[in-house]
Amino acid sequence: MRESDTVANNGKLRGERTLPVPETVDPKGQVFMQPHLKIGGGNTIAPRLHFCKDGPRSGKVYVGYLGPHLRNTLT
């Protein structure tokens, strides 16, 4: 449920997964949303949902992206 090290360490690919959140979650107003789920079956056509947990502070989960598979080293 996380990105590969290659994606996480590539500035462009990481940037596609750095998504807005309230400043109460992160003072920069954005976080790298590494956790993601594939919705349904199939391959890259199946939508992805990237999210982050606010954890013990609020217990909320923030969805940053829902859509086609984001670029990676194979696309």
PDB file of N, CA, C and O in Angstrom:
ATOM      1  N   MET A   1       0.831  -1.188   0.000  1.00  0.00           N
ATOM      2  CA  MET A   1       0.000   0.000   0.000  1.00  0.00           C
ATOM      3  C   MET A   1       0.877   1.253   0.000  1.00  0.00           C
ATOM      4  O   MET A   1       0.474   2.290   0.456  1.00  0.00           O
ATOM      5  N   ARG A   2       2.088   1.117  -0.519  1.00  0.00           N
ATOM      6  CA  ARG A   2       2.962   2.283  -0.570  1.00  0.00           C
ATOM      7  C   ARG A   2       3.697   2.303  -1.897  1.00  0.00           C
ATOM      8  O   ARG A   2       3.739   1.307  -2.606  1.00  0.00           O
ATOM      9  N   GLU A   3       4.275   3.444  -2.202  1.00  0.00           N
ATOM     10  CA  GLU A   3       5.017   3.598  -3.444  1.00  0.00           C
ATOM     11  C   GLU A   3       6.370   2.898  -3.362  1.00  0.00           C
ATOM     12  O   GLU A   3       6.915   2.706  -2.277  1.00  0.00           O
ATOM     13  N   SER A   4       6.898   2.556  -4.516  1.00  0.00           N
ATOM     14  CA  SER A   4       8.236   1.968  -4.558  1.00  0.00           C
ATOM     15  C   SER A   4       9.262   3.032  -4.154  1.00  0.00           C
ATOM     16  O   SER A   4       8.988   4.241  -4.218  1.00  0.00           O
ATOM     17  N   ASP A   5      10.431   2.595  -3.754  1.00  0.00           N
ATOM     18  CA  ASP A   5      11.497   3.533  -3.412  1.00  0.00           C
ATOM     19  C   ASP A   5      11.864   4.388  -4.625  1.00  0.00           C
ATOM     20  O   ASP A   5      12.183   5.566  -4.480  1.00  0.00           O
ATOM     21  N   THR A   6      11.794   3.797  -5.808  1.00  0.00           N
ATOM     22  CA  THR A   6      12.120   4.541  -7.031  1.00  0.00           C
ATOM     23  C   THR A   6      11.179   5.716  -7.207  1.00  0.00           C
ATOM     24  O   THR A   6      11.612   6.830  -7.500  1.00  0.00           O
ATOM     25  N   VAL A   7       9.885   5.490  -7.031  1.00  0.00           N
ATOM     26  CA  VAL A   7       8.900   6.579  -7.153  1.00  0.00           C
ATOM     27  C   VAL A   7       9.099   7.587  -6.025  1.00  0.00           C
ATOM     28  O   VAL A   7       9.110   8.795  -6.246  1.00  0.00           O
ATOM     29  N   ALA A   8       9.270   7.095  -4.800  1.00  0.00           N
ATOM     30  CA  ALA A   8       9.404   7.983  -3.639  1.00  0.00           C
ATOM     31  C   ALA A   8      10.634   8.877  -3.745  1.00  0.00           C
ATOM     32  O   ALA A   8      10.627  10.010  -3.241  1.00  0.00           O
ATOM     33  N   ASN A   9      11.690   8.412  -4.413  1.00  0.00           N
ATOM     34  CA  ASN A   9      12.932   9.175  -4.501  1.00  0.00           C
ATOM     35  C   ASN A   9      13.081   9.969  -5.792  1.00  0.00           C
ATOM     36  O   ASN A   9      14.079  10.653  -5.973  1.00  0.00           O
ATOM     37  N   ASN A  10      12.109   9.880  -6.688  1.00  0.00           N
ATOM     38  CA  ASN A  10      12.133  10.637  -7.941  1.00  0.00           C
ATOM     39  C   ASN A  10      11.305  11.901  -7.747  1.00  0.00           C
ATOM     40  O   ASN A  10      10.097  11.826  -7.495  1.00  0.00           O
ATOM     41  N   GLY A  11      11.932  13.055  -7.842  1.00  0.00           N
ATOM     42  CA  GLY A  11      11.264  14.324  -7.565  1.00  0.00           C
ATOM     43  C   GLY A  11       9.992  14.544  -8.356  1.00  0.00           C
ATOM     44  O   GLY A  11       8.977  14.990  -7.811  1.00  0.00           O
ATOM     45  N   LYS A  12      10.015  14.259  -9.654  1.00  0.00           N
ATOM     46  CA  LYS A  12       8.826  14.454 -10.492  1.00  0.00           C
ATOM     47  C   LYS A  12       7.691  13.526 -10.090  1.00  0.00           C
ATOM     48  O   LYS A  12       6.544  13.941  -9.958  1.00  0.00           O
ATOM     49  N   LEU A  13       8.016  12.251  -9.914  1.00  0.00           N
ATOM     50  CA  LEU A  13       6.978  11.280  -9.573  1.00  0.00           C
ATOM     51  C   LEU A  13       6.458  11.506  -8.157  1.00  0.00           C
ATOM     52  O   LEU A  13       5.249  11.407  -7.909  1.00  0.00           O
ATOM     53  N   ARG A  14       7.345  11.835  -7.253  1.00  0.00           N
ATOM     54  CA  ARG A  14       6.929  12.153  -5.885  1.00  0.00           C
ATOM     55  C   ARG A  14       6.033  13.389  -5.883  1.00  0.00           C
ATOM     56  O   ARG A  14       5.035  13.449  -5.165  1.00  0.00           O
ATOM     57  N   GLY A  15       6.376  14.363  -6.722  1.00  0.00           N
ATOM     58  CA  GLY A  15       5.583  15.590  -6.808  1.00  0.00           C
ATOM     59  C   GLY A  15       4.145  15.343  -7.218  1.00  0.00           C
ATOM     60  O   GLY A  15       3.234  16.024  -6.751  1.00  0.00           O
ATOM     61  N   GLU A  16       3.920  14.363  -8.101  1.00  0.00           N
ATOM     62  CA  GLU A  16       2.557  14.026  -8.503  1.00  0.00           C
ATOM     63  C   GLU A  16       1.743  13.479  -7.344  1.00  0.00           C
ATOM     64  O   GLU A  16       0.519  13.518  -7.359  1.00  0.00           O
ATOM     65  N   ARG A  17       2.429  12.974  -6.340  1.00  0.00           N
ATOM     66  CA  ARG A  17       1.772  12.369  -5.186  1.00  0.00           C
ATOM     67  C   ARG A  17       1.841  13.263  -3.953  1.00  0.00           C
ATOM     68  O   ARG A  17       1.444  12.860  -2.861  1.00  0.00           O
ATOM     69  N   THR A  18       2.388  14.449  -4.106  1.00  0.00           N
ATOM     70  CA  THR A  18       2.414  15.430  -3.023  1.00  0.00           C
ATOM     71  C   THR A  18       1.186  16.308  -3.216  1.00  0.00           C
ATOM     72  O   THR A  18       1.108  17.087  -4.163  1.00  0.00           O
ATOM     73  N   LEU A  19       0.240  16.142  -2.322  1.00  0.00           N
ATOM     74  CA  LEU A  19      -1.102  16.671  -2.543  1.00  0.00           C
ATOM     75  C   LEU A  19      -1.550  17.560  -1.392  1.00  0.00           C
ATOM     76  O   LEU A  19      -1.033  17.461  -0.276  1.00  0.00           O
ATOM     77  N   PRO A  20      -2.509  18.443  -1.657  1.00  0.00           N
ATOM     78  CA  PRO A  20      -2.923  19.420  -0.647  1.00  0.00           C
ATOM     79  C   PRO A  20      -3.667  18.796   0.532  1.00  0.00           C
ATOM     80  O   PRO A  20      -4.437  17.853   0.368  1.00  0.00           O
ATOM     81  N   VAL A  21      -3.389  19.352   1.693  1.00  0.00           N
ATOM     82  CA  VAL A  21      -4.085  19.024   2.941  1.00  0.00           C
ATOM     83  C   VAL A  21      -4.237  20.326   3.729  1.00  0.00           C
ATOM     84  O   VAL A  21      -3.529  21.299   3.462  1.00  0.00           O
ATOM     85  N   PRO A  22      -5.131  20.362   4.706  1.00  0.00           N
ATOM     86  CA  PRO A  22      -5.214  21.557   5.550  1.00  0.00           C
ATOM     87  C   PRO A  22      -3.889  21.807   6.276  1.00  0.00           C
ATOM     88  O   PRO A  22      -3.153  20.861   6.588  1.00  0.00           O
ATOM     89  N   GLU A  23      -3.599  23.053   6.538  1.00  0.00           N
ATOM     90  CA  GLU A  23      -2.364  23.394   7.236  1.00  0.00           C
ATOM     91  C   GLU A  23      -2.339  22.866   8.668  1.00  0.00           C
ATOM     92  O   GLU A  23      -1.282  22.795   9.277  1.00  0.00           O
ATOM     93  N   THR A  24      -3.490  22.461   9.186  1.00  0.00           N
ATOM     94  CA  THR A  24      -3.524  21.835  10.512  1.00  0.00           C
ATOM     95  C   THR A  24      -2.920  20.429  10.461  1.00  0.00           C
ATOM     96  O   THR A  24      -2.483  19.898  11.478  1.00  0.00           O
ATOM     97  N   VAL A  25      -2.897  19.839   9.265  1.00  0.00           N
ATOM     98  CA  VAL A  25      -2.299  18.515   9.082  1.00  0.00           C
ATOM     99  C   VAL A  25      -0.803  18.652   8.843  1.00  0.00           C
ATOM    100  O   VAL A  25      -0.002  17.919   9.404  1.00  0.00           O
ATOM    101  N   ASP A  26      -0.431  19.614   7.993  1.00  0.00           N
ATOM    102  CA  ASP A  26       0.977  19.899   7.709  1.00  0.00           C
ATOM    103  C   ASP A  26       1.111  21.388   7.426  1.00  0.00           C
ATOM    104  O   ASP A  26       0.367  21.916   6.604  1.00  0.00           O
ATOM    105  N   PRO A  27       2.026  22.076   8.093  1.00  0.00           N
ATOM    106  CA  PRO A  27       2.168  23.529   7.916  1.00  0.00           C
ATOM    107  C   PRO A  27       2.422  23.954   6.470  1.00  0.00           C
ATOM    108  O   PRO A  27       2.099  25.069   6.084  1.00  0.00           O
ATOM    109  N   LYS A  28       2.981  23.059   5.642  1.00  0.00           N
ATOM    110  CA  LYS A  28       3.239  23.393   4.244  1.00  0.00           C
ATOM    111  C   LYS A  28       1.967  23.327   3.400  1.00  0.00           C
ATOM    112  O   LYS A  28       1.957  23.762   2.253  1.00  0.00           O
ATOM    113  N   GLY A  29       0.907  22.728   3.947  1.00  0.00           N
ATOM    114  CA  GLY A  29      -0.346  22.610   3.211  1.00  0.00           C
ATOM    115  C   GLY A  29      -0.341  21.498   2.180  1.00  0.00           C
ATOM    116  O   GLY A  29      -1.240  21.417   1.348  1.00  0.00           O
ATOM    117  N   GLN A  30       0.657  20.615   2.256  1.00  0.00           N
ATOM    118  CA  GLN A  30       0.715  19.478   1.339  1.00  0.00           C
ATOM    119  C   GLN A  30       1.571  18.377   1.949  1.00  0.00           C
ATOM    120  O   GLN A  30       2.454  18.647   2.748  1.00  0.00           O
ATOM    121  N   VAL A  31       1.269  17.136   1.575  1.00  0.00           N
ATOM    122  CA  VAL A  31       2.038  15.987   2.052  1.00  0.00           C
ATOM    123  C   VAL A  31       2.208  14.982   0.918  1.00  0.00           C
ATOM    124  O   VAL A  31       1.404  14.933  -0.015  1.00  0.00           O
ATOM    125  N   PHE A  32       3.252  14.187   1.029  1.00  0.00           N
ATOM    126  CA  PHE A  32       3.481  13.088   0.097  1.00  0.00           C
ATOM    127  C   PHE A  32       2.530  11.967   0.495  1.00  0.00           C
ATOM    128  O   PHE A  32       2.657  11.377   1.565  1.00  0.00           O
ATOM    129  N   MET A  33       1.553  11.699  -0.356  1.00  0.00           N
ATOM    130  CA  MET A  33       0.549  10.678  -0.062  1.00  0.00           C
ATOM    131  C   MET A  33       0.985   9.354  -0.673  1.00  0.00           C
ATOM    132  O   MET A  33       0.542   8.959  -1.750  1.00  0.00           O
ATOM    133  N   GLN A  34       1.868   8.711   0.046  1.00  0.00           N
ATOM    134  CA  GLN A  34       2.401   7.429  -0.399  1.00  0.00           C
ATOM    135  C   GLN A  34       1.360   6.309  -0.328  1.00  0.00           C
ATOM    136  O   GLN A  34       1.250   5.514  -1.261  1.00  0.00           O
ATOM    137  N   PRO A  35       0.560   6.218   0.751  1.00  0.00           N
ATOM    138  CA  PRO A  35      -0.428   5.142   0.796  1.00  0.00           C
ATOM    139  C   PRO A  35      -1.464   5.300  -0.317  1.00  0.00           C
ATOM    140  O   PRO A  35      -1.934   6.411  -0.583  1.00  0.00           O
ATOM    141  N   HIS A  36      -1.785   4.198  -0.977  1.00  0.00           N
ATOM    142  CA  HIS A  36      -2.803   4.234  -2.016  1.00  0.00           C
ATOM    143  C   HIS A  36      -3.437   2.868  -2.178  1.00  0.00           C
ATOM    144  O   HIS A  36      -2.865   1.855  -1.793  1.00  0.00           O
ATOM    145  N   LEU A  37      -4.648   2.891  -2.721  1.00  0.00           N
ATOM    146  CA  LEU A  37      -5.411   1.676  -2.958  1.00  0.00           C
ATOM    147  C   LEU A  37      -5.795   1.608  -4.421  1.00  0.00           C
ATOM    148  O   LEU A  37      -6.070   2.640  -5.048  1.00  0.00           O
ATOM    149  N   LYS A  38      -5.867   0.410  -4.950  1.00  0.00           N
ATOM    150  CA  LYS A  38      -6.395   0.202  -6.290  1.00  0.00           C
ATOM    151  C   LYS A  38      -7.870  -0.145  -6.124  1.00  0.00           C
ATOM    152  O   LYS A  38      -8.211  -1.043  -5.359  1.00  0.00           O
ATOM    153  N   ILE A  39      -8.729   0.579  -6.838  1.00  0.00           N
ATOM    154  CA  ILE A  39     -10.164   0.342  -6.752  1.00  0.00           C
ATOM    155  C   ILE A  39     -10.544  -0.626  -7.871  1.00  0.00           C
ATOM    156  O   ILE A  39     -10.347  -0.325  -9.044  1.00  0.00           O
ATOM    157  N   GLY A  40     -11.083  -1.767  -7.517  1.00  0.00           N
ATOM    158  CA  GLY A  40     -11.500  -2.742  -8.520  1.00  0.00           C
ATOM    159  C   GLY A  40     -10.338  -3.590  -8.989  1.00  0.00           C
ATOM    160  O   GLY A  40      -9.245  -3.557  -8.448  1.00  0.00           O
ATOM    161  N   GLY A  41     -10.580  -4.352 -10.046  1.00  0.00           N
ATOM    162  CA  GLY A  41      -9.557  -5.232 -10.585  1.00  0.00           C
ATOM    163  C   GLY A  41      -8.901  -4.615 -11.799  1.00  0.00           C
ATOM    164  O   GLY A  41      -9.091  -3.446 -12.103  1.00  0.00           O
ATOM    165  N   GLY A  42      -8.152  -5.412 -12.483  1.00  0.00           N
ATOM    166  CA  GLY A  42      -7.522  -4.935 -13.703  1.00  0.00           C
ATOM    167  C   GLY A  42      -6.130  -4.419 -13.458  1.00  0.00           C
ATOM    168  O   GLY A  42      -5.536  -4.603 -12.413  1.00  0.00           O
ATOM    169  N   ASN A  43      -5.620  -3.714 -14.458  1.00  0.00           N
ATOM    170  CA  ASN A  43      -4.236  -3.223 -14.405  1.00  0.00           C
ATOM    171  C   ASN A  43      -4.218  -1.724 -14.164  1.00  0.00           C
ATOM    172  O   ASN A  43      -4.855  -1.243 -13.253  1.00  0.00           O
ATOM    173  N   THR A  44      -3.518  -0.997 -14.997  1.00  0.00           N
ATOM    174  CA  THR A  44      -3.391   0.445 -14.774  1.00  0.00           C
ATOM    175  C   THR A  44      -4.689   1.199 -15.030  1.00  0.00           C
ATOM    176  O   THR A  44      -4.792   2.363 -14.693  1.00  0.00           O
ATOM    177  N   ILE A  45      -5.695   0.551 -15.622  1.00  0.00           N
ATOM    178  CA  ILE A  45      -6.975   1.212 -15.865  1.00  0.00           C
ATOM    179  C   ILE A  45      -7.754   1.375 -14.567  1.00  0.00           C
ATOM    180  O   ILE A  45      -8.521   2.306 -14.403  1.00  0.00           O
ATOM    181  N   ALA A  46      -7.555   0.468 -13.611  1.00  0.00           N
ATOM    182  CA  ALA A  46      -8.257   0.549 -12.334  1.00  0.00           C
ATOM    183  C   ALA A  46      -7.858   1.828 -11.604  1.00  0.00           C
ATOM    184  O   ALA A  46      -6.671   2.122 -11.477  1.00  0.00           O
ATOM    185  N   PRO A  47      -8.841   2.620 -11.145  1.00  0.00           N
ATOM    186  CA  PRO A  47      -8.503   3.879 -10.466  1.00  0.00           C
ATOM    187  C   PRO A  47      -7.710   3.655  -9.185  1.00  0.00           C
ATOM    188  O   PRO A  47      -7.825   2.622  -8.533  1.00  0.00           O
ATOM    189  N   ARG A  48      -6.922   4.659  -8.837  1.00  0.00           N
ATOM    190  CA  ARG A  48      -6.154   4.651  -7.590  1.00  0.00           C
ATOM    191  C   ARG A  48      -6.685   5.754  -6.670  1.00  0.00           C
ATOM    192  O   ARG A  48      -7.103   6.809  -7.133  1.00  0.00           O
ATOM    193  N   LEU A  49      -6.613   5.488  -5.374  1.00  0.00           N
ATOM    194  CA  LEU A  49      -7.006   6.463  -4.362  1.00  0.00           C
ATOM    195  C   LEU A  49      -5.792   6.680  -3.464  1.00  0.00           C
ATOM    196  O   LEU A  49      -5.343   5.756  -2.788  1.00  0.00           O
ATOM    197  N   HIS A  50      -5.236   7.890  -3.503  1.00  0.00           N
ATOM    198  CA  HIS A  50      -4.088   8.250  -2.657  1.00  0.00           C
ATOM    199  C   HIS A  50      -4.618   9.021  -1.446  1.00  0.00           C
ATOM    200  O   HIS A  50      -5.451   9.914  -1.598  1.00  0.00           O
ATOM    201  N   PHE A  51      -4.097   8.682  -0.269  1.00  0.00           N
ATOM    202  CA  PHE A  51      -4.630   9.274   0.956  1.00  0.00           C
ATOM    203  C   PHE A  51      -3.548   9.426   2.015  1.00  0.00           C
ATOM    204  O   PHE A  51      -2.451   8.895   1.883  1.00  0.00           O
ATOM    205  N   CYS A  52      -3.899  10.168   3.064  1.00  0.00           N
ATOM    206  CA  CYS A  52      -3.040  10.239   4.250  1.00  0.00           C
ATOM    207  C   CYS A  52      -3.925  10.255   5.483  1.00  0.00           C
ATOM    208  O   CYS A  52      -5.071  10.699   5.438  1.00  0.00           O
ATOM    209  N   LYS A  53      -3.380   9.730   6.571  1.00  0.00           N
ATOM    210  CA  LYS A  53      -4.089   9.710   7.851  1.00  0.00           C
ATOM    211  C   LYS A  53      -3.554  10.849   8.705  1.00  0.00           C
ATOM    212  O   LYS A  53      -2.360  11.089   8.742  1.00  0.00           O
ATOM    213  N   ASP A  54      -4.464  11.513   9.385  1.00  0.00           N
ATOM    214  CA  ASP A  54      -4.046  12.550  10.332  1.00  0.00           C
ATOM    215  C   ASP A  54      -3.698  11.922  11.672  1.00  0.00           C
ATOM    216  O   ASP A  54      -3.255  12.592  12.589  1.00  0.00           O
ATOM    217  N   GLY A  55      -3.935  10.644  11.763  1.00  0.00           N
ATOM    218  CA  GLY A  55      -3.512   9.893  12.937  1.00  0.00           C
ATOM    219  C   GLY A  55      -4.169  10.311  14.229  1.00  0.00           C
ATOM    220  O   GLY A  55      -5.356  10.602  14.265  1.00  0.00           O
ATOM    221  N   PRO A  56      -3.382  10.353  15.306  1.00  0.00           N
ATOM    222  CA  PRO A  56      -3.948  10.590  16.633  1.00  0.00           C
ATOM    223  C   PRO A  56      -4.504  12.002  16.831  1.00  0.00           C
ATOM    224  O   PRO A  56      -5.281  12.221  17.747  1.00  0.00           O
ATOM    225  N   ARG A  57      -4.125  12.936  15.954  1.00  0.00           N
ATOM    226  CA  ARG A  57      -4.625  14.308  16.144  1.00  0.00           C
ATOM    227  C   ARG A  57      -6.124  14.374  15.949  1.00  0.00           C
ATOM    228  O   ARG A  57      -6.857  14.779  16.845  1.00  0.00           O
ATOM    229  N   SER A  58      -6.602  14.041  14.762  1.00  0.00           N
ATOM    230  CA  SER A  58      -8.038  14.152  14.492  1.00  0.00           C
ATOM    231  C   SER A  58      -8.672  12.815  14.141  1.00  0.00           C
ATOM    232  O   SER A  58      -9.891  12.692  14.184  1.00  0.00           O
ATOM    233  N   GLY A  59      -7.852  11.841  13.745  1.00  0.00           N
ATOM    234  CA  GLY A  59      -8.388  10.564  13.313  1.00  0.00           C
ATOM    235  C   GLY A  59      -8.970  10.600  11.912  1.00  0.00           C
ATOM    236  O   GLY A  59      -9.522   9.618  11.436  1.00  0.00           O
ATOM    237  N   LYS A  60      -8.824  11.737  11.224  1.00  0.00           N
ATOM    238  CA  LYS A  60      -9.375  11.875   9.875  1.00  0.00           C
ATOM    239  C   LYS A  60      -8.436  11.276   8.836  1.00  0.00           C
ATOM    240  O   LYS A  60      -7.229  11.195   9.039  1.00  0.00           O
ATOM    241  N   VAL A  61      -9.035  10.892   7.730  1.00  0.00           N
ATOM    242  CA  VAL A  61      -8.286  10.435   6.567  1.00  0.00           C
ATOM    243  C   VAL A  61      -8.564  11.433   5.450  1.00  0.00           C
ATOM    244  O   VAL A  61      -9.713  11.766   5.173  1.00  0.00           O
ATOM    245  N   TYR A  62      -7.510  11.924   4.808  1.00  0.00           N
ATOM    246  CA  TYR A  62      -7.644  12.895   3.732  1.00  0.00           C
ATOM    247  C   TYR A  62      -7.350  12.223   2.399  1.00  0.00           C
ATOM    248  O   TYR A  62      -6.300  11.603   2.239  1.00  0.00           O
ATOM    249  N   VAL A  63      -8.296  12.330   1.485  1.00  0.00           N
ATOM    250  CA  VAL A  63      -8.114  11.794   0.143  1.00  0.00           C
ATOM    251  C   VAL A  63      -7.540  12.906  -0.718  1.00  0.00           C
ATOM    252  O   VAL A  63      -8.125  13.978  -0.840  1.00  0.00           O
ATOM    253  N   GLY A  64      -6.387  12.638  -1.309  1.00  0.00           N
ATOM    254  CA  GLY A  64      -5.736  13.650  -2.133  1.00  0.00           C
ATOM    255  C   GLY A  64      -5.939  13.432  -3.609  1.00  0.00           C
ATOM    256  O   GLY A  64      -5.863  14.369  -4.396  1.00  0.00           O
ATOM    257  N   TYR A  65      -6.217  12.181  -3.993  1.00  0.00           N
ATOM    258  CA  TYR A  65      -6.335  11.884  -5.423  1.00  0.00           C
ATOM    259  C   TYR A  65      -7.172  10.635  -5.614  1.00  0.00           C
ATOM    260  O   TYR A  65      -7.000   9.639  -4.900  1.00  0.00           O
ATOM    261  N   LEU A  66      -8.075  10.692  -6.579  1.00  0.00           N
ATOM    262  CA  LEU A  66      -8.831   9.530  -7.026  1.00  0.00           C
ATOM    263  C   LEU A  66      -8.907   9.617  -8.534  1.00  0.00           C
ATOM    264  O   LEU A  66      -9.472  10.571  -9.079  1.00  0.00           O
ATOM    265  N   GLY A  67      -8.283   8.686  -9.220  1.00  0.00           N
ATOM    266  CA  GLY A  67      -8.285   8.733 -10.675  1.00  0.00           C
ATOM    267  C   GLY A  67      -7.369   7.687 -11.267  1.00  0.00           C
ATOM    268  O   GLY A  67      -6.937   6.754 -10.575  1.00  0.00           O
ATOM    269  N   PRO A  68      -7.052   7.856 -12.549  1.00  0.00           N
ATOM    270  CA  PRO A  68      -6.186   6.888 -13.226  1.00  0.00           C
ATOM    271  C   PRO A  68      -4.824   6.780 -12.532  1.00  0.00           C
ATOM    272  O   PRO A  68      -4.379   7.698 -11.845  1.00  0.00           O
ATOM    273  N   HIS A  69      -4.190   5.649 -12.746  1.00  0.00           N
ATOM    274  CA  HIS A  69      -2.867   5.388 -12.178  1.00  0.00           C
ATOM    275  C   HIS A  69      -1.932   6.550 -12.531  1.00  0.00           C
ATOM    276  O   HIS A  69      -1.861   6.983 -13.681  1.00  0.00           O
ATOM    277  N   LEU A  70      -1.237   7.077 -11.535  1.00  0.00           N
ATOM    278  CA  LEU A  70      -0.278   8.143 -11.773  1.00  0.00           C
ATOM    279  C   LEU A  70       0.971   7.570 -12.455  1.00  0.00           C
ATOM    280  O   LEU A  70       1.225   6.368 -12.387  1.00  0.00           O
ATOM    281  N   ARG A  71       1.741   8.438 -13.072  1.00  0.00           N
ATOM    282  CA  ARG A  71       2.953   7.988 -13.753  1.00  0.00           C
ATOM    283  C   ARG A  71       3.907   7.297 -12.783  1.00  0.00           C
ATOM    284  O   ARG A  71       3.941   7.625 -11.602  1.00  0.00           O
ATOM    285  N   ASN A  72       4.655   6.350 -13.326  1.00  0.00           N
ATOM    286  CA  ASN A  72       5.708   5.705 -12.552  1.00  0.00           C
ATOM    287  C   ASN A  72       6.861   5.405 -13.498  1.00  0.00           C
ATOM    288  O   ASN A  72       6.877   5.886 -14.635  1.00  0.00           O
ATOM    289  N   THR A  73       7.815   4.620 -13.071  1.00  0.00           N
ATOM    290  CA  THR A  73       8.997   4.367 -13.895  1.00  0.00           C
ATOM    291  C   THR A  73       8.675   3.517 -15.121  1.00  0.00           C
ATOM    292  O   THR A  73       9.475   3.436 -16.048  1.00  0.00           O
ATOM    293  N   LEU A  74       7.513   2.891 -15.147  1.00  0.00           N
ATOM    294  CA  LEU A  74       7.133   2.047 -16.279  1.00  0.00           C
ATOM    295  C   LEU A  74       6.226   2.754 -17.278  1.00  0.00           C
ATOM    296  O   LEU A  74       5.916   2.204 -18.331  1.00  0.00           O
ATOM    297  N   THR A  75       5.779   3.965 -16.942  1.00  0.00           N
ATOM    298  CA  THR A  75       4.860   4.681 -17.844  1.00  0.00           C
ATOM    299  C   THR A  75       5.499   5.933 -18.412  1.00  0.00           C
ATOM    300  O   THR A  75       6.461   6.434 -17.901  1.00  0.00           O
TER     301      THR A  75
END
